[in-house]
Tab-separated table of C-alpha atoms in Angstrom:
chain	number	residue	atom	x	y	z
E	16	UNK	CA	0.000	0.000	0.000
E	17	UNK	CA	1.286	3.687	-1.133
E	18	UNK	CA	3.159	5.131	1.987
E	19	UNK	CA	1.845	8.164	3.535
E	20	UNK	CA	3.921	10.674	5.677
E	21	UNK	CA	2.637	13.546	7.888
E	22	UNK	CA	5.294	16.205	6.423
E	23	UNK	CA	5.078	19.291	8.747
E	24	UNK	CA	2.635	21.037	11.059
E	25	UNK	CA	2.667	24.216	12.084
E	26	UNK	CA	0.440	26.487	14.792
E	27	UNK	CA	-1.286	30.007	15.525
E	28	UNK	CA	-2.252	31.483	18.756
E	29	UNK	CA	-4.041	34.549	18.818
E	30	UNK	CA	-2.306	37.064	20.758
E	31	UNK	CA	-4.685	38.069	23.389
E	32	UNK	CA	-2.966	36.316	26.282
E	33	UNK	CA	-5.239	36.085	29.560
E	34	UNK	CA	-4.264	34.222	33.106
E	35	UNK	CA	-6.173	32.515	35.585
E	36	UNK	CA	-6.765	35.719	37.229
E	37	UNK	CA	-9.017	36.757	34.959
E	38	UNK	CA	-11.967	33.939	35.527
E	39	UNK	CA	-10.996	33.889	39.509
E	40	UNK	CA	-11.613	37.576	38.745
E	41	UNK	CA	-15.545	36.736	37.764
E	42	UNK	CA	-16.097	33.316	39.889
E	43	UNK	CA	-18.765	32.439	41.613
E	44	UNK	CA	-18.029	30.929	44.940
E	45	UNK	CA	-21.722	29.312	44.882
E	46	UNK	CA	-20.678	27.719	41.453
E	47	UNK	CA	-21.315	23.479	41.632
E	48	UNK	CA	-18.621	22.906	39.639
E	49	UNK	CA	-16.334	25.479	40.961
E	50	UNK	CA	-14.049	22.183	42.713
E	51	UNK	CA	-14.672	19.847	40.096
E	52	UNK	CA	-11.309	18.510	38.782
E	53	UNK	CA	-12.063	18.740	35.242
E	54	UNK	CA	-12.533	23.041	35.754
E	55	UNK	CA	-9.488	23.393	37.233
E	56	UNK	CA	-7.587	26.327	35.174
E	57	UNK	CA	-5.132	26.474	32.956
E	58	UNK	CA	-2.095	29.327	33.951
E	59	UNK	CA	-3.031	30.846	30.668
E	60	UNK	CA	-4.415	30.703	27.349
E	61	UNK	CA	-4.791	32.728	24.327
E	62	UNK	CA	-8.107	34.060	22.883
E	63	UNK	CA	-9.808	34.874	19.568
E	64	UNK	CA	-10.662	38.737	18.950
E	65	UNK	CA	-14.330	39.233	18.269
E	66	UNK	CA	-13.571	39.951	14.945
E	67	UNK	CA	-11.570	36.888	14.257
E	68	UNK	CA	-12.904	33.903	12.330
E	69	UNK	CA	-11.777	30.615	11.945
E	70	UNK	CA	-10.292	31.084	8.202
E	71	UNK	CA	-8.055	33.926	9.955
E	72	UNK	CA	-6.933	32.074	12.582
E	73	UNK	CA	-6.024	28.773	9.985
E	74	UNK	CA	-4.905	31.808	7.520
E	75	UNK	CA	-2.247	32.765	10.456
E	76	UNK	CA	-0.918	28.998	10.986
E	77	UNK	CA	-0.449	28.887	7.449
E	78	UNK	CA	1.977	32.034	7.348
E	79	UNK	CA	4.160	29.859	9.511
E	80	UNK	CA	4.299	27.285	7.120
E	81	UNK	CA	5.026	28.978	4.142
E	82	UNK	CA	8.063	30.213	6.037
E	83	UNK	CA	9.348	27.497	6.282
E	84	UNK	CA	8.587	25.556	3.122
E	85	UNK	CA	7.432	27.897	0.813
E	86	UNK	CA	3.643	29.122	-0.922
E	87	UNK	CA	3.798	26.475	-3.514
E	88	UNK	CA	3.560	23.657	-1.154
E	89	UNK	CA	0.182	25.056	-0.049
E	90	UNK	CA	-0.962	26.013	-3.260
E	91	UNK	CA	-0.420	22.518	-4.705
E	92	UNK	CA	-2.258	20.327	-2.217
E	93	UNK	CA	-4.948	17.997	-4.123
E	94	UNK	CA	-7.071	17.534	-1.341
E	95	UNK	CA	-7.857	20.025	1.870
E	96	UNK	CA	-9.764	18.757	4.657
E	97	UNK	CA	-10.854	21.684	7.429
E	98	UNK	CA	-12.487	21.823	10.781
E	99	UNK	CA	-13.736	25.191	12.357
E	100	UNK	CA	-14.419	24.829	16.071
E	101	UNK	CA	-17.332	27.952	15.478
E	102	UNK	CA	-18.455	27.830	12.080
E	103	UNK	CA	-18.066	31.406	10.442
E	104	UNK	CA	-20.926	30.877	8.656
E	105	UNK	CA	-23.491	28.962	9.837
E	106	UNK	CA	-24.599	26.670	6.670
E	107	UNK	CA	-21.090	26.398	5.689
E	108	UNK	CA	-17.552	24.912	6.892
E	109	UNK	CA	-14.544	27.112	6.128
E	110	UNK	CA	-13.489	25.089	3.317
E	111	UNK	CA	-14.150	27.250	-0.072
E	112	UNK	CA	-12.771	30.290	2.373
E	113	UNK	CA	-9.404	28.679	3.207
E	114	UNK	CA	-9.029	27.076	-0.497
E	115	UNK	CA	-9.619	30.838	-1.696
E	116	UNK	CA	-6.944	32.498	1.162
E	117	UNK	CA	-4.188	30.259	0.660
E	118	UNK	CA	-4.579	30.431	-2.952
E	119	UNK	CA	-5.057	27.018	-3.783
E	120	UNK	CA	-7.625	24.821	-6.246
E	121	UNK	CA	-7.940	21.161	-4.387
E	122	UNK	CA	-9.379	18.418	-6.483
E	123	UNK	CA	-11.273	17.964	-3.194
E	124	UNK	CA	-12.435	19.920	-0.404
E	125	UNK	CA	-13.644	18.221	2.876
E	126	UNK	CA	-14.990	20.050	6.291
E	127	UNK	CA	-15.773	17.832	8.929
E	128	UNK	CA	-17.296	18.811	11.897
E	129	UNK	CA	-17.939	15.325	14.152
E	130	UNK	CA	-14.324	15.079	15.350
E	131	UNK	CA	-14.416	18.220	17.553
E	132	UNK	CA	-11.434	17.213	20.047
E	133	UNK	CA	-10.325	14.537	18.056
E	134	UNK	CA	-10.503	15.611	14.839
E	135	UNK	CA	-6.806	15.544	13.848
E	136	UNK	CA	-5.804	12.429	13.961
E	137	UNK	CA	-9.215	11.872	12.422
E	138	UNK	CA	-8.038	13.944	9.459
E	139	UNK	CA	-5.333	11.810	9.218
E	140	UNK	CA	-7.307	8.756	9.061
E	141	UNK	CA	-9.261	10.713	6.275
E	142	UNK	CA	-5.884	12.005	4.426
E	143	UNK	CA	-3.992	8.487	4.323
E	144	UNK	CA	-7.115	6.926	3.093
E	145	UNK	CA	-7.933	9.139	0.174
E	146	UNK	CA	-3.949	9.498	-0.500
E	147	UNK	CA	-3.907	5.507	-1.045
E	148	UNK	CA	-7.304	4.878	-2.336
E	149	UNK	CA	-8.007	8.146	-4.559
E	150	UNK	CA	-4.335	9.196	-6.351
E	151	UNK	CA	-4.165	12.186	-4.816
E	152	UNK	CA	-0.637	12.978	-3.438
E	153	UNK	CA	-0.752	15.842	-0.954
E	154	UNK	CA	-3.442	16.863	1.793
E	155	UNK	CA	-3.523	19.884	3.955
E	156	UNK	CA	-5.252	19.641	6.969
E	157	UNK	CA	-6.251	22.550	8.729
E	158	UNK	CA	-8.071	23.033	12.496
E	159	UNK	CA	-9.477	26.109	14.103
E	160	UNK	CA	-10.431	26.348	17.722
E	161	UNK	CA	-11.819	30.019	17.507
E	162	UNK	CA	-14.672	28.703	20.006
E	163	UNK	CA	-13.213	30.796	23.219
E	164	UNK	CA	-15.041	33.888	22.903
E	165	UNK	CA	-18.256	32.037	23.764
E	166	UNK	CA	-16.618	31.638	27.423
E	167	UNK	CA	-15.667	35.613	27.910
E	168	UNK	CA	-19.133	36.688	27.576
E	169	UNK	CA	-20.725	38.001	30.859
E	170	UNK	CA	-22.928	35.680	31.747
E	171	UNK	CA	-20.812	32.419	30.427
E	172	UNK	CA	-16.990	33.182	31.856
E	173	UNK	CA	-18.708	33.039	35.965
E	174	UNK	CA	-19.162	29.401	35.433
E	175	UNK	CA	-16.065	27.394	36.318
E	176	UNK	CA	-16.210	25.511	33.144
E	177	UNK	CA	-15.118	28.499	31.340
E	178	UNK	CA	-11.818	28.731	32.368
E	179	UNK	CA	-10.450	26.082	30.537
E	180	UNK	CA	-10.769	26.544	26.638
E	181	UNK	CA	-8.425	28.903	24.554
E	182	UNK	CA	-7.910	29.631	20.949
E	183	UNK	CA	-5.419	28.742	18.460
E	184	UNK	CA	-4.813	27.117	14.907
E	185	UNK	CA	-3.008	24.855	13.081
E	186	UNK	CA	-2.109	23.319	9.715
E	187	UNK	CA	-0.144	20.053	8.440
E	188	UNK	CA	0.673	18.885	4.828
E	189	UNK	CA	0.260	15.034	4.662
E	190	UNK	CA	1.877	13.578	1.337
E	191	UNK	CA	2.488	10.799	-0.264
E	192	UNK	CA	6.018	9.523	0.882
E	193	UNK	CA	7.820	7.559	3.278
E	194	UNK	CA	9.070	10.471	5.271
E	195	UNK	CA	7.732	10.393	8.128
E	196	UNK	CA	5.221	7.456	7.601
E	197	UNK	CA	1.629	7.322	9.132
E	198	UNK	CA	2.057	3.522	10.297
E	199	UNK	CA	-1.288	3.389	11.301
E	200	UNK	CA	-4.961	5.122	12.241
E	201	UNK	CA	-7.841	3.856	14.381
E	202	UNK	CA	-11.018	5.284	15.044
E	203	UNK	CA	-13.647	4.468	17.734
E	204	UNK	CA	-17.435	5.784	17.446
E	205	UNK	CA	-19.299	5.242	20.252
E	206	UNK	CA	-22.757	7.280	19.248
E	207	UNK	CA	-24.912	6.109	22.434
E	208	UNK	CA	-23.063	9.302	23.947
E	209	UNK	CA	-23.960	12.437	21.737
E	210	UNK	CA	-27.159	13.138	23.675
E	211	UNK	CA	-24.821	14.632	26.495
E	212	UNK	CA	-23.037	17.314	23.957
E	213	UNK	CA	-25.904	20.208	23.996
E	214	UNK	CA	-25.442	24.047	24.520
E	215	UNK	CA	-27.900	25.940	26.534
E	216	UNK	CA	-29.804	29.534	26.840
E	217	UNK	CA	-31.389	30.397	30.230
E	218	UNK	CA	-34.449	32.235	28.048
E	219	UNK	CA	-35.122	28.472	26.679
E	220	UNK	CA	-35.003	29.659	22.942
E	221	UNK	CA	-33.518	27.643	20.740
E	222	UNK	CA	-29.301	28.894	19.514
E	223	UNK	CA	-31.011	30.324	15.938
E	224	UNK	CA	-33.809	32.361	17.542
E	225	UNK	CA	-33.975	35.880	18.445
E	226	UNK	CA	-33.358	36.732	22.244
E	227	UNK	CA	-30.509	38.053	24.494
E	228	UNK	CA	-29.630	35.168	26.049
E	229	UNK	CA	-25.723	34.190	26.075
E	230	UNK	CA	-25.253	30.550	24.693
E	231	UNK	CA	-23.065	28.088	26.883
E	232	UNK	CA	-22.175	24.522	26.782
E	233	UNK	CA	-24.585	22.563	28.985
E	234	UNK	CA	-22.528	20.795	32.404
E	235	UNK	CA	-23.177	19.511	35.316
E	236	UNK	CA	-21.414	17.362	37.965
E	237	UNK	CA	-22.668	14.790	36.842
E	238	UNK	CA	-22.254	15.163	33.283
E	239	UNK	CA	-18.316	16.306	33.965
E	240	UNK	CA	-17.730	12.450	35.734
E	241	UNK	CA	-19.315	10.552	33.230
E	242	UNK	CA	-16.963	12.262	30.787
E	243	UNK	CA	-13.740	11.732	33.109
E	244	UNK	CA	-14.729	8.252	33.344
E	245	UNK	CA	-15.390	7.666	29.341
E	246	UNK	CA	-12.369	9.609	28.705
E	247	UNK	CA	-9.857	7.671	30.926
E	248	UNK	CA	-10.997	4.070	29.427
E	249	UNK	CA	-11.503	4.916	25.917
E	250	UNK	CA	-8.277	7.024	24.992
E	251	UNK	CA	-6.522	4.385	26.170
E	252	UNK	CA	-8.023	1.530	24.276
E	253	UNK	CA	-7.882	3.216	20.733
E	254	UNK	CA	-4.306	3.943	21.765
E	255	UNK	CA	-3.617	0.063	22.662
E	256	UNK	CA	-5.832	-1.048	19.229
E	257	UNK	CA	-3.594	1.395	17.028
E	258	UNK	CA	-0.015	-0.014	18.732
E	259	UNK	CA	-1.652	-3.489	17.939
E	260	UNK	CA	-1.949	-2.575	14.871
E	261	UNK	CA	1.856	-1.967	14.134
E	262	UNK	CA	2.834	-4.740	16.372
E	263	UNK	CA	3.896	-3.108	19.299
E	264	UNK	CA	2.464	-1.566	22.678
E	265	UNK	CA	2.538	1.778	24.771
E	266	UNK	CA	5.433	0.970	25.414
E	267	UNK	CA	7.069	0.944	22.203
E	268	UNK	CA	5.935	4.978	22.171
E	269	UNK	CA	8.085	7.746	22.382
E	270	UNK	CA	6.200	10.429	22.443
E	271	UNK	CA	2.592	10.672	23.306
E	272	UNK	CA	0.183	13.624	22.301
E	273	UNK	CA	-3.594	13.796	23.036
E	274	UNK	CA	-5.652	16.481	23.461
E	275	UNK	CA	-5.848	18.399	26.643
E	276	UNK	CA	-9.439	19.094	27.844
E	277	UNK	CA	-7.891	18.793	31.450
E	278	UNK	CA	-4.821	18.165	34.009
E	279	UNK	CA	-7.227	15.311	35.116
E	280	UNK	CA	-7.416	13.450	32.232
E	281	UNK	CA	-3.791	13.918	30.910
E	282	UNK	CA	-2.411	11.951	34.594
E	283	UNK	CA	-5.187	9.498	33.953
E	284	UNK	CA	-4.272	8.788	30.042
E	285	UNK	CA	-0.130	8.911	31.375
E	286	UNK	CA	-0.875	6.182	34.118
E	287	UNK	CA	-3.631	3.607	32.119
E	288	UNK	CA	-0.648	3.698	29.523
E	289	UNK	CA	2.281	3.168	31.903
E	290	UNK	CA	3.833	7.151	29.947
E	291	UNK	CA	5.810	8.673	32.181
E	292	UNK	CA	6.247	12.400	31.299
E	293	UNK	CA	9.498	12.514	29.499
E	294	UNK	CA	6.954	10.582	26.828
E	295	UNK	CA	3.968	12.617	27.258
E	296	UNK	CA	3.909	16.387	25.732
E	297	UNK	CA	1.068	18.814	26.057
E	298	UNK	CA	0.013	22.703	25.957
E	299	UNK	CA	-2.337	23.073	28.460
E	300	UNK	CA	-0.947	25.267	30.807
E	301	UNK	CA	0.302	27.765	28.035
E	302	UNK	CA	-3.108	27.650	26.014
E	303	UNK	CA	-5.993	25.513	27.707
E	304	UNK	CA	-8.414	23.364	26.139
E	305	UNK	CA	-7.804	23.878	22.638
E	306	UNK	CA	-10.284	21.269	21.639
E	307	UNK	CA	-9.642	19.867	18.095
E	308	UNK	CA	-6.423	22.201	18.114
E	309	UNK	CA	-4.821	20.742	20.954
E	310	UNK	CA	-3.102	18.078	19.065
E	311	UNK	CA	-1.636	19.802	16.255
E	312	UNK	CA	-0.357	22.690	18.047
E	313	UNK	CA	1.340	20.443	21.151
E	314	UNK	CA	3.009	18.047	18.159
E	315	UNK	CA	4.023	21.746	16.150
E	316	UNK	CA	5.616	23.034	20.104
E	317	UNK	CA	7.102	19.107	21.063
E	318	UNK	CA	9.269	19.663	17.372
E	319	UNK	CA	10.271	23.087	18.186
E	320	UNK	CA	11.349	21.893	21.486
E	321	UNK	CA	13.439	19.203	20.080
E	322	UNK	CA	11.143	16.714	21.803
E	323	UNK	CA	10.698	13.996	18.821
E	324	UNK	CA	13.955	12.360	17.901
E	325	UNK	CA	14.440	11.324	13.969
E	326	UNK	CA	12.686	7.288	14.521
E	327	UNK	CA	10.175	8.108	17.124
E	328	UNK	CA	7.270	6.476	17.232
E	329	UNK	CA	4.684	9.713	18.018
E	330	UNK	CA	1.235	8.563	18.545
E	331	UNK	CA	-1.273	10.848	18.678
E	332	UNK	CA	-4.930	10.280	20.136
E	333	UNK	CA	-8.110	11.887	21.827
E	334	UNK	CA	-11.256	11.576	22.217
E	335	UNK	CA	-14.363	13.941	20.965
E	336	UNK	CA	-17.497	15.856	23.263
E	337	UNK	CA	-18.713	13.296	25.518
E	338	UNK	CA	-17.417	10.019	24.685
E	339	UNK	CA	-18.869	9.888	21.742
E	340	UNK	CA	-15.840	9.310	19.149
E	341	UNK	CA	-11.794	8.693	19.803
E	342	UNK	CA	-9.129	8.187	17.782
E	343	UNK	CA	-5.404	7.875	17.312
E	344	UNK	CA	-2.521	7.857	14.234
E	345	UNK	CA	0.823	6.540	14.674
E	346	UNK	CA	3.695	8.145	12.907
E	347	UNK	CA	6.909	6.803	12.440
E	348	UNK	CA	8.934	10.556	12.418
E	349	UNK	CA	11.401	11.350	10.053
E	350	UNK	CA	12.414	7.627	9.935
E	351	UNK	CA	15.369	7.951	7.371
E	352	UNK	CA	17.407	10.565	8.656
C-alpha cells in the first residue's frame, strides 16, 4: 500500500494572552462545579478577537508554514480537509474560504465537523485513506479552535467551566512519501453518547432564535464524571488497538500527544498507559483546552522543542465531546534521517 507521511505542522495562537486571574476575577463561589477537577484552570491561554474567524486564525498557521517551506507547497495540495471549532458561517464549513486564502484549487475539499477534540488524527485517518485509495498525493489539513469567545461573555466566563478553553490554529501537509510514515490510524465511534453534547440559553429559545440570552455549553457534575470516566478508558483503548496494529504496545511509544481538555485526564491517560512524562507532551498550561487544536499545536511546540527524535514512534490520540468518538494515528517521524 502507497506510503503516507505527515510532512510538517505548524500552529497560531491569537495574541490576546489572559491568566487565571481573569476567571478567579468573575467566579462564583456558589458555582457546583467550581471544585470539580475537570474546571481546574489552565495558567493561561490565548483568545480569539471578536472579529476573528476561523479562516483567519487557519490563515495565520499557514503564514508559519510557508516560512518554512514555501507558498507552492500550499498552493499545490490535491485535497484540503478543514475543521472550524465555530463555524463562520453557519450553513457552511470554512473550506471554499481557506481554499480561496491560501490560494489554492484542491481536487477535493472536505470540512468535517464530528471530530471536535479529536478531529486531527481523524483527518489523518481521512488524508492516508484518500492518499492511497483516490491518487491524490498531498493533503492539507487545517483546524481552528476560535470557540473561546463564547466563554468571555458576561454571563458564560462566571461558570467554572469556562476557564479552561483557549484559541489557536493549526495546519499540516500530509503527502504521499515515506518520510515520516503514518504507520497506522484507528477510530472508535461510540454514538450512544452524543445526547450529552448540547449548549444551553437560560431564556429556553432555541441557539437560531432571536433573544438576548448568552449561549453556553450545557454541564453539570454529573455530566463532567461521566466524561472523566469515558475519557480515561476509551483514549486508552484506541491507543492500545492502534499499537496493535503496528505490532507493538505503549510501550514501544516515544512520544505521546492527546488532546488536553484537562490536568485530570492527561495523569489518567499517562498512568492507564504506563507514559511517564518525558513521553507525554502537552500545551495546556500555556493555552488551555484547545479542543480539536490541541493536538496539532502540542506536536508543532514538542518539534520546536526538540522533543521527537528522527525514529520516534509519536502517537497521537483523543477523544471527541462526551465520549462519543476517539481516535489515534501513529507516525513513524522522520524515519530515514
Amino acid at each position: 500500500m502507497k506510503p503516507v507521511s505527515l510532512i510538517d505542522v505548524a500552529s497560531y495562537q491569537p495574541q490576546n494572552r489572559v491568566g487565571r486571574e481573569y476567571f478567579e476575577r468573575y467566579s462564583r463561589a456558589d458555582d457546583p462545579l467550581l471544585r470539580n477537577p475537570m474546571f481546574r484552570p489552565p495558567e493561561y491561554r490565548h483568545y480569539a478577537s471578536r472579529e476573528q474567524t476561523g479562516a483567519d486564525l487557519i490563515e495565520q498557521a499557514a503564514a508559519a508554514f510557508t516560512d518554512r517551506h514555501g507558498a507552492d507547497a500550499l498552493r499545490e495540495v490535491d485535497v484540503l480537509i478543514t475543521y472550524n471549532a465555530l463555524p463562520d458561517v453557519p450553513f457552511l464549513g470554512s473550506g471554499a474560504e481557506v481554499a480561496r486564502r491560501l490560494g489554492c484549487r484542491p481536487r477535493s475539499v472536505i470540512d468535517v465537523h464530528n471530530g471536535h477534540c479529536v478531529v486531527f488524527p481523524y483527518m489523518l485517518d481521512l488524508a492516508r485513506k484518500l492518499l492511497q485509495d483516490d491518487g491524490a498525493n498531498t493533503a492539507l489539513l487545517c483546524v481552528s479552535q476560535n470557540a473561546g469567545k463564547i466563554f468571555t461573555q458576561p454571563g458564560v466566563r462566571t461558570s467554572a467551566h469556562a476557564s479552561v478553553p483557549g484559541d489557536g490554529a493549526a495546519v499540516a501537509l500530509v503527502a504521499a512519501s515515506d518520510e515520516s510514515p503514518v504507520l497506522a490510524t484507528e477510530v472508535h465511534h461510540y454514538p450512544e453518547y452524543a445526547p450529552d453534547v448540547n449548549i444551553t440559553l437560560e431564556d429556553g429559545r432555541l441557539y437560531w432564535e432571536p433573544g438576548s440570552s448568552e449561549m453556553d455549553v450545557g454541564f453539570d457534575n454529573t455530566k463532567a464524571q461521566n466524561v472523566i470516566e469515558r475519557g480515561t478508558k476509551i483514549l486508552p483503548e484506541v491507543v492500545r488497538a492502534l499499537c496493535g496494529q503496528i505490532g507493538g504496545g505503549p510501550d514501544d511509544i516515544d512520544l505521546l500527544v492527546t488532546n488536553q481538555p484537562n490536568r485530570l485526564l492527561l495523569r489518567n491517560w499517562a498512568r492507564e498507559l504506563g507514559v511517564d512524562a518525558s513521553r507525554q507532551f502537552d500545551t495546556f498550561d500555556s493555552y488551555g483546552n484547545l479542543f480539536g487544536a490541541g493536538v496539532p499545536v502540542s506536536l508543532d511546540h514538542a518539534l520546536r522543542a526538540g522533543r521527537v527524535a528522527p525514529g520516534s514512534l509519536v502517537v497521537l490520540a483523543g477523544f471527541a465531546g462526551a465520549g462519543e468518538m476517539a481516535a489515534g494515528a501513529a507516525i513513524r517521524w522522520r524515519e530515514f534521517q
